[in-house]
């Protein structure tokens, strides 16, 4: 009996110091892991589902922060989304590792503590769990990319430059509804098959946004900075040649359209309609690599994932108030010289967040 107890003790001690195993967790195991985290760290985590996949799997989002259950004025909302292409699985693994990293270091590591005290982090490790379950463990091909209805979720969002009347898939509707519940400020969605940070726009209707083969947004300077923050904090991405047979990317970044135009993507949707600046991060040459490569991929991406999260504090934030000091909802907050396709507006608390590089700006809040 004593031996048995000792073994149990040793086992739980070992698993607590070793952290989450580097392997592929299926949807059942992932759900169990997220529930364990939610139970173990009730002060700084909150687990909820934003909807279900076509096959009925929950789309779990873990929120981390000092106040995980609700938005607080002045604390920006950040998100990471993984595995929207079911066979691009490294993002899913790294986001679970990131959850492990952040929860185990809160109140121990000053950077992590400051990060979770000053921002609220939402993590959706798998947007396409059905695709994941049907994936072939393969580097290149597309088995498992699509959702259960055979739809590419990164082509299924409304598009700013052409009409995309396709019926919205359940996973896409869940994300669109999720974007209405919080004012997300900054986001990235994680893919595989290349190593590059890609930024909006992904599409164009050959209007004034098209400049030199790129589709340039009003916040191009900010996106350029964000993409370079990721690629230069990554151990290799900034070299731009990590997957030998593919395009060379200067600085490890690319304008989405310049790489290849696409309609109905999630990144443009976030930026144009949800005023959330989003990057598409391609983080591994192989879409579904052998498990033994996962620790190396985590080491390569970890500093970049952390540095990118800190960019949520770039620029300015504030509350628009009327002459009585009452917060004004839905006020247009405009930065002179930046004509966003949909103007940025204050949220229900009258708050705004504008990611901007250091400089001199004229900002107006119009009711
Ligand atoms: C998360 O933990 C809380 C208790 O701290 C519990 O009430 C809640 O049901 C858990 N959520 C999930 C989705 O398991
Ligand atoms: C973070 O917040 C906790 C809880 O309010 C507080 O005890 C701690 O001092 C804060 N730490 C930092 C670095 O902000
Ligand atoms: C900022 O720009 C405004 C308007 O162009 C100008 O009046 C002001 O002098 C500038 N301030 C600084 C510090 O450059
Ligand atoms: Zn992808």
Tab-separated table of C-alpha atoms and ligand atoms in Angstrom:
chain	number	residue	atom	x	y	z
A	1	UNK	CA	0.000	0.000	0.000
A	2	UNK	CA	2.770	2.366	0.968
A	3	UNK	CA	4.614	1.554	-2.236
A	4	UNK	CA	1.475	2.170	-4.264
A	5	UNK	CA	0.894	5.554	-2.616
A	6	UNK	CA	4.510	6.484	-3.151
A	7	UNK	CA	4.292	5.574	-6.810
A	8	UNK	CA	1.166	7.640	-7.254
A	9	UNK	CA	2.823	10.549	-5.538
A	10	UNK	CA	5.929	10.207	-7.663
A	11	UNK	CA	3.834	10.022	-10.815
A	12	UNK	CA	1.893	13.197	-10.101
A	13	UNK	CA	5.076	14.984	-9.076
A	14	UNK	CA	6.815	13.919	-12.277
A	15	UNK	CA	3.924	14.954	-14.491
A	16	UNK	CA	3.712	18.341	-12.792
A	17	UNK	CA	7.356	19.161	-13.406
A	18	UNK	CA	7.456	17.790	-16.932
A	19	UNK	CA	4.392	19.665	-18.098
A	20	UNK	CA	2.310	18.693	-21.085
A	21	UNK	CA	3.668	15.846	-23.195
A	22	UNK	CA	4.878	16.681	-26.706
A	23	UNK	CA	2.515	14.567	-28.740
A	24	UNK	CA	-0.755	14.827	-30.657
A	25	UNK	CA	-3.755	14.900	-28.341
A	26	UNK	CA	-6.988	13.850	-29.982
A	27	UNK	CA	-10.168	15.835	-29.388
A	28	UNK	CA	-11.205	13.820	-26.323
A	29	UNK	CA	-7.755	14.180	-24.741
A	30	UNK	CA	-7.600	17.863	-25.592
A	31	UNK	CA	-10.970	18.485	-23.978
A	32	UNK	CA	-9.825	16.611	-20.876
A	33	UNK	CA	-6.627	18.633	-20.725
A	34	UNK	CA	-8.471	21.960	-21.032
A	35	UNK	CA	-10.932	20.919	-18.336
A	36	UNK	CA	-8.052	19.933	-16.051
A	37	UNK	CA	-6.434	23.325	-16.591
A	38	UNK	CA	-9.744	25.090	-15.950
A	39	UNK	CA	-10.115	23.155	-12.706
A	40	UNK	CA	-6.497	23.577	-11.569
A	41	UNK	CA	-6.255	27.327	-12.266
A	42	UNK	CA	-9.713	28.753	-11.502
A	43	UNK	CA	-8.330	32.234	-10.691
A	44	UNK	CA	-6.703	32.840	-14.070
A	45	UNK	CA	-8.566	30.624	-16.548
A	46	UNK	CA	-12.077	30.296	-17.874
A	47	UNK	CA	-13.090	27.551	-20.316
A	48	UNK	CA	-16.073	27.936	-22.613
A	49	UNK	CA	-17.293	26.601	-25.929
A	50	UNK	CA	-18.089	29.035	-28.756
A	51	UNK	CA	-20.137	26.443	-30.659
A	52	UNK	CA	-19.871	23.024	-32.221
A	53	UNK	CA	-18.302	21.541	-35.293
A	54	UNK	CA	-20.399	19.811	-37.970
A	55	UNK	CA	-19.826	16.473	-36.210
A	56	UNK	CA	-20.796	17.995	-32.862
A	57	UNK	CA	-17.392	18.511	-31.244
A	58	UNK	CA	-17.204	21.540	-28.949
A	59	UNK	CA	-15.065	24.460	-30.095
A	60	UNK	CA	-13.323	25.089	-26.788
A	61	UNK	CA	-11.807	28.457	-25.964
A	62	UNK	CA	-9.648	28.867	-22.884
A	63	UNK	CA	-9.410	32.430	-21.578
A	64	UNK	CA	-6.383	33.391	-19.496
A	65	UNK	CA	-5.943	36.555	-17.480
A	66	UNK	CA	-6.217	38.153	-14.110
A	67	UNK	CA	-9.975	38.527	-14.714
A	68	UNK	CA	-10.702	35.625	-17.057
A	69	UNK	CA	-14.489	35.763	-16.785
A	70	UNK	CA	-15.111	39.318	-17.937
A	71	UNK	CA	-13.700	42.237	-19.829
A	72	UNK	CA	-12.244	45.047	-17.712
A	73	UNK	CA	-11.839	48.597	-18.989
A	74	UNK	CA	-8.321	49.181	-20.224
A	75	UNK	CA	-7.405	45.504	-20.532
A	76	UNK	CA	-7.131	44.573	-24.239
A	77	UNK	CA	-8.462	41.282	-25.588
A	78	UNK	CA	-6.035	39.087	-27.559
A	79	UNK	CA	-6.625	35.762	-29.318
A	80	UNK	CA	-4.874	32.854	-30.982
A	81	UNK	CA	-6.703	30.396	-33.241
A	82	UNK	CA	-5.168	27.075	-34.263
A	83	UNK	CA	-5.921	24.211	-36.607
A	84	UNK	CA	-8.579	25.850	-38.834
A	85	UNK	CA	-7.132	23.605	-41.523
A	86	UNK	CA	-7.564	20.256	-39.826
A	87	UNK	CA	-4.326	18.734	-41.143
A	88	UNK	CA	-2.183	21.740	-40.153
A	89	UNK	CA	-1.651	20.597	-36.626
A	90	UNK	CA	1.449	22.299	-35.227
A	91	UNK	CA	-0.531	25.375	-34.158
A	92	UNK	CA	-2.880	23.191	-32.148
A	93	UNK	CA	0.041	21.524	-30.358
A	94	UNK	CA	1.837	24.825	-29.706
A	95	UNK	CA	-1.271	26.540	-28.357
A	96	UNK	CA	-1.723	23.733	-25.814
A	97	UNK	CA	1.947	24.113	-24.891
A	98	UNK	CA	1.409	27.864	-24.578
A	99	UNK	CA	-1.479	27.261	-22.172
A	100	UNK	CA	0.796	24.984	-20.151
A	101	UNK	CA	3.576	27.571	-20.204
A	102	UNK	CA	1.398	30.524	-19.154
A	103	UNK	CA	-0.541	28.764	-16.409
A	104	UNK	CA	2.522	27.144	-14.840
A	105	UNK	CA	4.469	30.432	-14.788
A	106	UNK	CA	1.867	32.862	-13.538
A	107	UNK	CA	3.164	34.621	-10.378
A	108	UNK	CA	6.558	32.960	-10.939
A	109	UNK	CA	7.819	34.483	-14.181
A	110	UNK	CA	7.533	38.320	-14.256
A	111	UNK	CA	6.904	38.517	-18.015
A	112	UNK	CA	4.063	35.992	-17.910
A	113	UNK	CA	2.594	37.595	-14.794
A	114	UNK	CA	2.635	41.061	-16.321
A	115	UNK	CA	1.157	39.710	-19.538
A	116	UNK	CA	-1.768	37.984	-17.850
A	117	UNK	CA	-2.341	40.940	-15.509
A	118	UNK	CA	-2.474	43.468	-18.325
A	119	UNK	CA	-4.239	41.596	-21.128
A	120	UNK	CA	-6.878	38.901	-21.560
A	121	UNK	CA	-5.807	36.026	-23.792
A	122	UNK	CA	-8.295	33.799	-25.635
A	123	UNK	CA	-7.034	30.543	-27.106
A	124	UNK	CA	-9.008	28.378	-29.543
A	125	UNK	CA	-6.554	25.479	-30.083
A	126	UNK	CA	-8.694	23.812	-32.738
A	127	UNK	CA	-11.202	25.552	-34.990
A	128	UNK	CA	-11.603	22.405	-37.095
A	129	UNK	CA	-11.561	19.379	-34.775
A	130	UNK	CA	-13.426	17.206	-37.326
A	131	UNK	CA	-10.729	17.855	-39.905
A	132	UNK	CA	-8.051	16.988	-37.369
A	133	UNK	CA	-9.666	13.633	-36.572
A	134	UNK	CA	-9.810	12.711	-40.263
A	135	UNK	CA	-6.270	13.868	-41.135
A	136	UNK	CA	-3.602	11.715	-42.667
A	137	UNK	CA	-0.264	12.187	-40.897
A	138	UNK	CA	1.307	13.724	-43.938
A	139	UNK	CA	3.518	16.729	-44.661
A	140	UNK	CA	2.075	18.046	-47.891
A	141	UNK	CA	-1.333	16.804	-48.909
A	142	UNK	CA	-4.767	18.096	-47.947
A	143	UNK	CA	-6.480	15.086	-46.317
A	144	UNK	CA	-8.206	16.608	-43.275
A	145	UNK	CA	-7.809	20.232	-44.377
A	146	UNK	CA	-11.536	20.810	-44.845
A	147	UNK	CA	-14.367	20.535	-42.364
A	148	UNK	CA	-16.803	17.606	-42.373
A	149	UNK	CA	-18.767	19.194	-45.239
A	150	UNK	CA	-15.630	19.396	-47.361
A	151	UNK	CA	-15.424	23.188	-47.030
A	152	UNK	CA	-12.224	25.188	-46.622
A	153	UNK	CA	-12.972	27.305	-43.541
A	154	UNK	CA	-10.403	29.904	-44.606
A	155	UNK	CA	-12.460	30.615	-47.754
A	156	UNK	CA	-15.870	30.654	-46.082
A	157	UNK	CA	-15.995	34.097	-44.398
A	158	UNK	CA	-17.685	37.150	-45.915
A	159	UNK	CA	-15.184	38.934	-48.141
A	160	UNK	CA	-14.504	42.667	-48.326
A	161	UNK	CA	-13.584	42.733	-52.007
A	162	UNK	CA	-15.983	40.353	-53.714
A	163	UNK	CA	-19.250	38.786	-52.748
A	164	UNK	CA	-18.914	35.443	-51.020
A	165	UNK	CA	-22.483	34.187	-50.801
A	166	UNK	CA	-21.449	30.667	-49.820
A	167	UNK	CA	-23.444	29.334	-46.918
A	168	UNK	CA	-21.442	29.802	-43.709
A	169	UNK	CA	-20.198	26.634	-42.088
A	170	UNK	CA	-20.947	25.994	-38.399
A	171	UNK	CA	-17.322	26.557	-37.389
A	172	UNK	CA	-17.233	29.870	-39.286
A	173	UNK	CA	-20.534	31.033	-37.819
A	174	UNK	CA	-19.225	30.201	-34.337
A	175	UNK	CA	-16.163	32.393	-34.907
A	176	UNK	CA	-18.256	35.227	-36.403
A	177	UNK	CA	-20.551	35.176	-33.356
A	178	UNK	CA	-17.539	34.990	-31.031
A	179	UNK	CA	-16.140	38.184	-32.592
A	180	UNK	CA	-19.351	39.977	-31.618
A	181	UNK	CA	-19.007	39.049	-27.948
A	182	UNK	CA	-15.665	40.801	-27.358
A	183	UNK	CA	-13.754	43.621	-28.979
A	184	UNK	CA	-10.616	41.720	-29.896
A	185	UNK	CA	-7.671	43.982	-30.565
A	186	UNK	CA	-5.036	41.623	-31.949
A	187	UNK	CA	-5.060	38.035	-33.162
A	188	UNK	CA	-3.210	35.400	-35.137
A	189	UNK	CA	-4.341	32.205	-36.759
A	190	UNK	CA	-1.840	29.393	-37.058
A	191	UNK	CA	-1.237	27.305	-40.158
A	192	UNK	CA	1.398	24.990	-41.606
A	193	UNK	CA	3.033	24.119	-44.914
A	194	UNK	CA	5.332	27.163	-44.996
A	195	UNK	CA	7.247	29.342	-42.542
A	196	UNK	CA	6.135	32.957	-42.944
A	197	UNK	CA	4.032	35.649	-41.286
A	198	UNK	CA	1.366	36.821	-43.724
A	199	UNK	CA	-0.647	40.021	-43.263
A	200	UNK	CA	-3.750	41.645	-44.816
A	201	UNK	CA	-5.117	42.058	-47.249
A	202	UNK	CA	-5.517	38.605	-48.746
A	203	UNK	CA	-7.771	39.890	-51.520
A	204	UNK	CA	-8.343	42.921	-53.743
A	205	UNK	CA	-10.813	44.153	-56.329
A	206	UNK	CA	-8.038	46.010	-58.108
A	207	UNK	CA	-8.935	49.317	-56.476
A	208	UNK	CA	-6.554	51.785	-54.840
A	209	UNK	CA	-5.473	49.115	-52.310
A	210	UNK	CA	-3.542	47.337	-55.070
A	211	UNK	CA	-0.005	48.739	-55.085
A	212	UNK	CA	2.934	46.987	-56.692
A	213	UNK	CA	1.320	43.562	-56.571
A	214	UNK	CA	0.380	43.937	-52.908
A	215	UNK	CA	-3.040	44.645	-51.459
A	216	UNK	CA	-2.248	47.375	-48.986
A	217	UNK	CA	-4.441	48.200	-45.997
A	218	UNK	CA	-4.573	51.575	-44.213
A	219	UNK	CA	-2.675	50.000	-41.304
A	220	UNK	CA	0.063	48.529	-43.478
A	221	UNK	CA	2.848	50.048	-41.340
A	222	UNK	CA	1.418	48.366	-38.239
A	223	UNK	CA	0.974	45.019	-39.995
A	224	UNK	CA	4.532	45.194	-41.319
A	225	UNK	CA	5.749	45.750	-37.764
A	226	UNK	CA	3.571	42.956	-36.364
A	227	UNK	CA	4.697	40.445	-38.983
A	228	UNK	CA	8.350	41.315	-38.434
A	229	UNK	CA	7.904	41.069	-34.685
A	230	UNK	CA	6.867	37.448	-35.152
A	231	UNK	CA	9.452	36.534	-37.781
A	232	UNK	CA	12.377	38.147	-35.947
A	233	UNK	CA	11.391	36.672	-32.570
A	234	UNK	CA	11.225	33.232	-34.227
A	235	UNK	CA	14.583	31.463	-34.392
A	236	UNK	CA	14.440	30.964	-38.187
A	237	UNK	CA	11.429	32.572	-39.820
A	238	UNK	CA	13.183	35.902	-40.516
A	239	UNK	CA	15.750	34.061	-42.689
A	240	UNK	CA	12.911	33.643	-45.155
A	241	UNK	CA	14.098	30.360	-46.653
A	242	UNK	CA	13.126	27.752	-44.098
A	243	UNK	CA	11.251	25.465	-46.500
A	244	UNK	CA	13.805	25.105	-49.267
A	245	UNK	CA	11.570	24.412	-52.234
A	246	UNK	CA	9.191	27.323	-51.653
A	247	UNK	CA	9.205	31.062	-52.300
A	248	UNK	CA	11.830	33.124	-50.499
A	249	UNK	CA	10.148	35.583	-48.182
A	250	UNK	CA	12.171	38.730	-47.404
A	251	UNK	CA	12.324	39.025	-43.596
A	252	UNK	CA	10.065	35.957	-43.351
A	253	UNK	CA	6.954	38.031	-43.987
A	254	UNK	CA	4.559	38.585	-46.886
A	255	UNK	CA	1.504	40.530	-47.862
A	256	UNK	CA	-1.234	37.898	-48.175
A	257	UNK	CA	-2.401	38.952	-51.638
A	258	UNK	CA	1.159	39.212	-52.927
A	259	UNK	CA	1.757	35.576	-51.956
A	260	UNK	CA	-1.524	34.399	-53.435
A	261	UNK	CA	-4.934	36.091	-53.514
A	262	UNK	CA	-7.753	34.402	-51.653
A	263	UNK	CA	-11.373	35.219	-50.999
A	264	UNK	CA	-13.311	34.573	-47.796
A	265	UNK	CA	-10.295	34.401	-45.488
A	266	UNK	CA	-10.505	34.818	-41.737
A	267	UNK	CA	-7.723	37.385	-41.426
A	268	UNK	CA	-9.324	40.029	-43.646
A	269	UNK	CA	-12.681	39.369	-41.993
A	270	UNK	CA	-11.214	40.044	-38.540
A	271	UNK	CA	-9.548	43.226	-39.693
A	272	UNK	CA	-12.285	44.685	-41.856
A	273	UNK	CA	-15.379	43.771	-39.857
A	274	UNK	CA	-14.211	43.120	-36.326
A	275	UNK	CA	-11.499	45.824	-36.110
A	276	UNK	CA	-9.149	43.110	-34.893
A	277	UNK	CA	-5.731	43.082	-36.544
A	278	UNK	CA	-4.982	39.472	-37.458
A	279	UNK	CA	-1.988	37.737	-39.011
A	280	UNK	CA	-1.848	34.321	-40.651
A	281	UNK	CA	1.190	32.556	-39.219
A	282	UNK	CA	2.612	29.648	-41.195
A	283	UNK	CA	4.775	27.926	-38.628
A	284	UNK	CA	6.054	24.633	-40.048
A	285	UNK	CA	7.181	23.346	-43.426
A	286	UNK	CA	5.539	20.017	-42.688
A	287	UNK	CA	1.819	20.210	-41.978
A	288	UNK	CA	1.674	17.095	-39.769
A	289	UNK	CA	5.266	16.417	-38.617
A	290	UNK	CA	6.461	13.403	-36.613
A	291	UNK	CA	5.977	13.939	-32.873
A	292	UNK	CA	9.717	13.995	-32.227
A	293	UNK	CA	9.904	17.369	-34.036
A	294	UNK	CA	7.362	19.027	-31.752
A	295	UNK	CA	9.752	20.148	-28.967
A	296	UNK	CA	11.985	21.885	-31.537
A	297	UNK	CA	8.997	23.609	-33.144
A	298	UNK	CA	7.912	24.857	-29.723
A	299	UNK	CA	11.394	26.216	-28.960
A	300	UNK	CA	11.502	27.977	-32.346
A	301	UNK	CA	8.058	29.547	-31.979
A	302	UNK	CA	7.772	30.171	-28.238
A	303	UNK	CA	9.629	33.512	-28.143
A	304	UNK	CA	7.653	34.666	-31.187
A	305	UNK	CA	4.285	33.653	-29.719
A	306	UNK	CA	5.110	35.589	-26.527
A	307	UNK	CA	6.530	38.668	-28.301
A	308	UNK	CA	3.502	38.829	-30.583
A	309	UNK	CA	1.081	38.754	-27.642
A	310	UNK	CA	2.805	41.775	-26.119
A	311	UNK	CA	2.032	43.817	-29.248
A	312	UNK	CA	-1.551	44.100	-28.031
A	313	UNK	CA	-0.252	47.093	-26.014
A	314	UNK	CA	1.019	48.976	-29.050
A	315	UNK	CA	-0.459	52.433	-29.722
A	316	UNK	CA	-3.290	54.128	-27.914
A	317	UNK	CA	-6.415	53.219	-26.017
A	318	UNK	CA	-9.023	55.200	-24.191
A	319	UNK	CA	-12.663	55.939	-23.569
A	320	UNK	CA	-14.755	58.362	-25.602
A	321	UNK	CA	-16.967	60.404	-23.281
A	322	UNK	CA	-19.667	62.967	-23.882
A	323	UNK	CA	-19.547	66.406	-22.266
A	324	UNK	CA	-21.091	64.905	-19.113
A	325	UNK	CA	-18.312	62.338	-18.794
A	326	UNK	CA	-20.562	59.474	-19.881
A	327	UNK	CA	-18.926	56.816	-22.106
A	328	UNK	CA	-20.189	56.902	-25.687
A	329	UNK	CA	-20.846	53.573	-27.408
A	330	UNK	CA	-20.394	53.135	-31.135
A	331	UNK	CA	-18.513	56.393	-31.633
A	332	UNK	CA	-16.310	56.372	-34.721
A	333	UNK	CA	-12.671	56.669	-33.673
A	334	UNK	CA	-10.698	57.828	-36.651
A	335	UNK	CA	-6.974	58.255	-37.035
A	336	UNK	CA	-6.346	60.931	-39.659
A	337	UNK	CA	-4.978	59.407	-42.858
A	338	UNK	CA	-6.322	55.900	-42.134
A	339	UNK	CA	-9.594	55.299	-43.906
A	340	UNK	CA	-10.540	51.837	-42.707
A	341	UNK	CA	-13.125	50.080	-44.880
A	342	UNK	CA	-15.347	49.859	-41.805
A	343	UNK	CA	-14.540	52.632	-39.351
A	344	UNK	CA	-13.308	51.543	-35.930
A	345	UNK	CA	-15.941	52.190	-33.270
A	346	UNK	CA	-16.021	52.301	-29.483
A	347	UNK	CA	-17.394	49.227	-27.751
A	348	UNK	CA	-20.189	48.987	-25.209
A	349	UNK	CA	-17.993	50.647	-22.552
A	350	UNK	CA	-17.077	53.510	-24.877
A	351	UNK	CA	-13.572	52.095	-25.199
A	352	UNK	CA	-11.294	52.110	-28.207
A	353	UNK	CA	-7.921	50.524	-28.932
A	354	UNK	CA	-5.804	51.604	-31.894
A	355	UNK	CA	-2.567	49.799	-32.591
A	356	UNK	CA	-0.163	52.449	-33.915
A	357	UNK	CA	3.587	52.844	-34.220
A	358	UNK	CA	5.291	55.691	-32.350
A	359	UNK	CA	4.532	58.988	-34.125
A	360	UNK	CA	2.281	62.001	-34.273
A	361	UNK	CA	-1.378	61.270	-34.955
A	362	UNK	CA	-4.645	63.147	-35.017
A	363	UNK	CA	-7.435	61.073	-33.541
A	364	UNK	CA	-11.077	62.049	-33.556
A	365	UNK	CA	-14.031	60.430	-31.839
A	366	UNK	CA	-17.308	61.133	-33.612
A	367	UNK	CA	-20.716	60.217	-32.300
B	1	LIG	C1	-14.377	25.265	-15.027
B	1	LIG	O1	-14.195	25.226	-13.623
B	1	LIG	C2	-15.302	25.732	-12.864
B	1	LIG	C3	-14.915	25.629	-11.401
B	1	LIG	O2	-13.819	26.408	-11.120
B	1	LIG	C4	-16.545	24.923	-13.128
B	1	LIG	O3	-17.648	25.515	-12.458
B	1	LIG	C5	-16.816	24.931	-14.630
B	1	LIG	O4	-17.907	24.067	-14.908
B	1	LIG	C6	-15.591	24.437	-15.400
B	1	LIG	N1	-15.863	24.581	-16.831
B	1	LIG	C7	-15.796	23.542	-17.674
B	1	LIG	C8	-16.176	23.837	-19.088
B	1	LIG	O5	-15.448	22.428	-17.348
B	2	LIG	C1	-0.515	40.619	-10.867
B	2	LIG	O1	-1.763	40.573	-10.226
B	2	LIG	C2	-1.727	39.888	-8.984
B	2	LIG	C3	-3.165	39.726	-8.491
B	2	LIG	O2	-3.855	40.944	-8.489
B	2	LIG	C4	-0.847	40.691	-8.034
B	2	LIG	O3	-0.774	40.031	-6.779
B	2	LIG	C5	0.559	40.787	-8.635
B	2	LIG	O4	1.369	41.621	-7.806
B	2	LIG	C6	0.494	41.383	-10.035
B	2	LIG	N1	1.834	41.280	-10.581
B	2	LIG	C7	2.309	42.061	-11.573
B	2	LIG	C8	3.699	41.857	-11.994
B	2	LIG	O5	1.611	42.899	-12.102
B	3	LIG	C1	1.950	66.900	-34.693
B	3	LIG	O1	1.149	67.215	-35.838
B	3	LIG	C2	0.401	68.403	-35.698
B	3	LIG	C3	-0.541	68.525	-36.896
B	3	LIG	O2	0.118	68.194	-38.069
B	3	LIG	C4	1.349	69.603	-35.553
B	3	LIG	O3	0.604	70.764	-35.384
B	3	LIG	C5	2.235	69.363	-34.352
B	3	LIG	O4	3.192	70.402	-34.248
B	3	LIG	C6	2.962	68.021	-34.434
B	3	LIG	N1	3.658	67.772	-33.159
B	3	LIG	C7	4.852	67.208	-33.087
B	3	LIG	C8	5.394	66.990	-31.725
B	3	LIG	O5	5.472	66.881	-34.080
B	4	LIG	ZN1	-3.728	26.608	-43.636
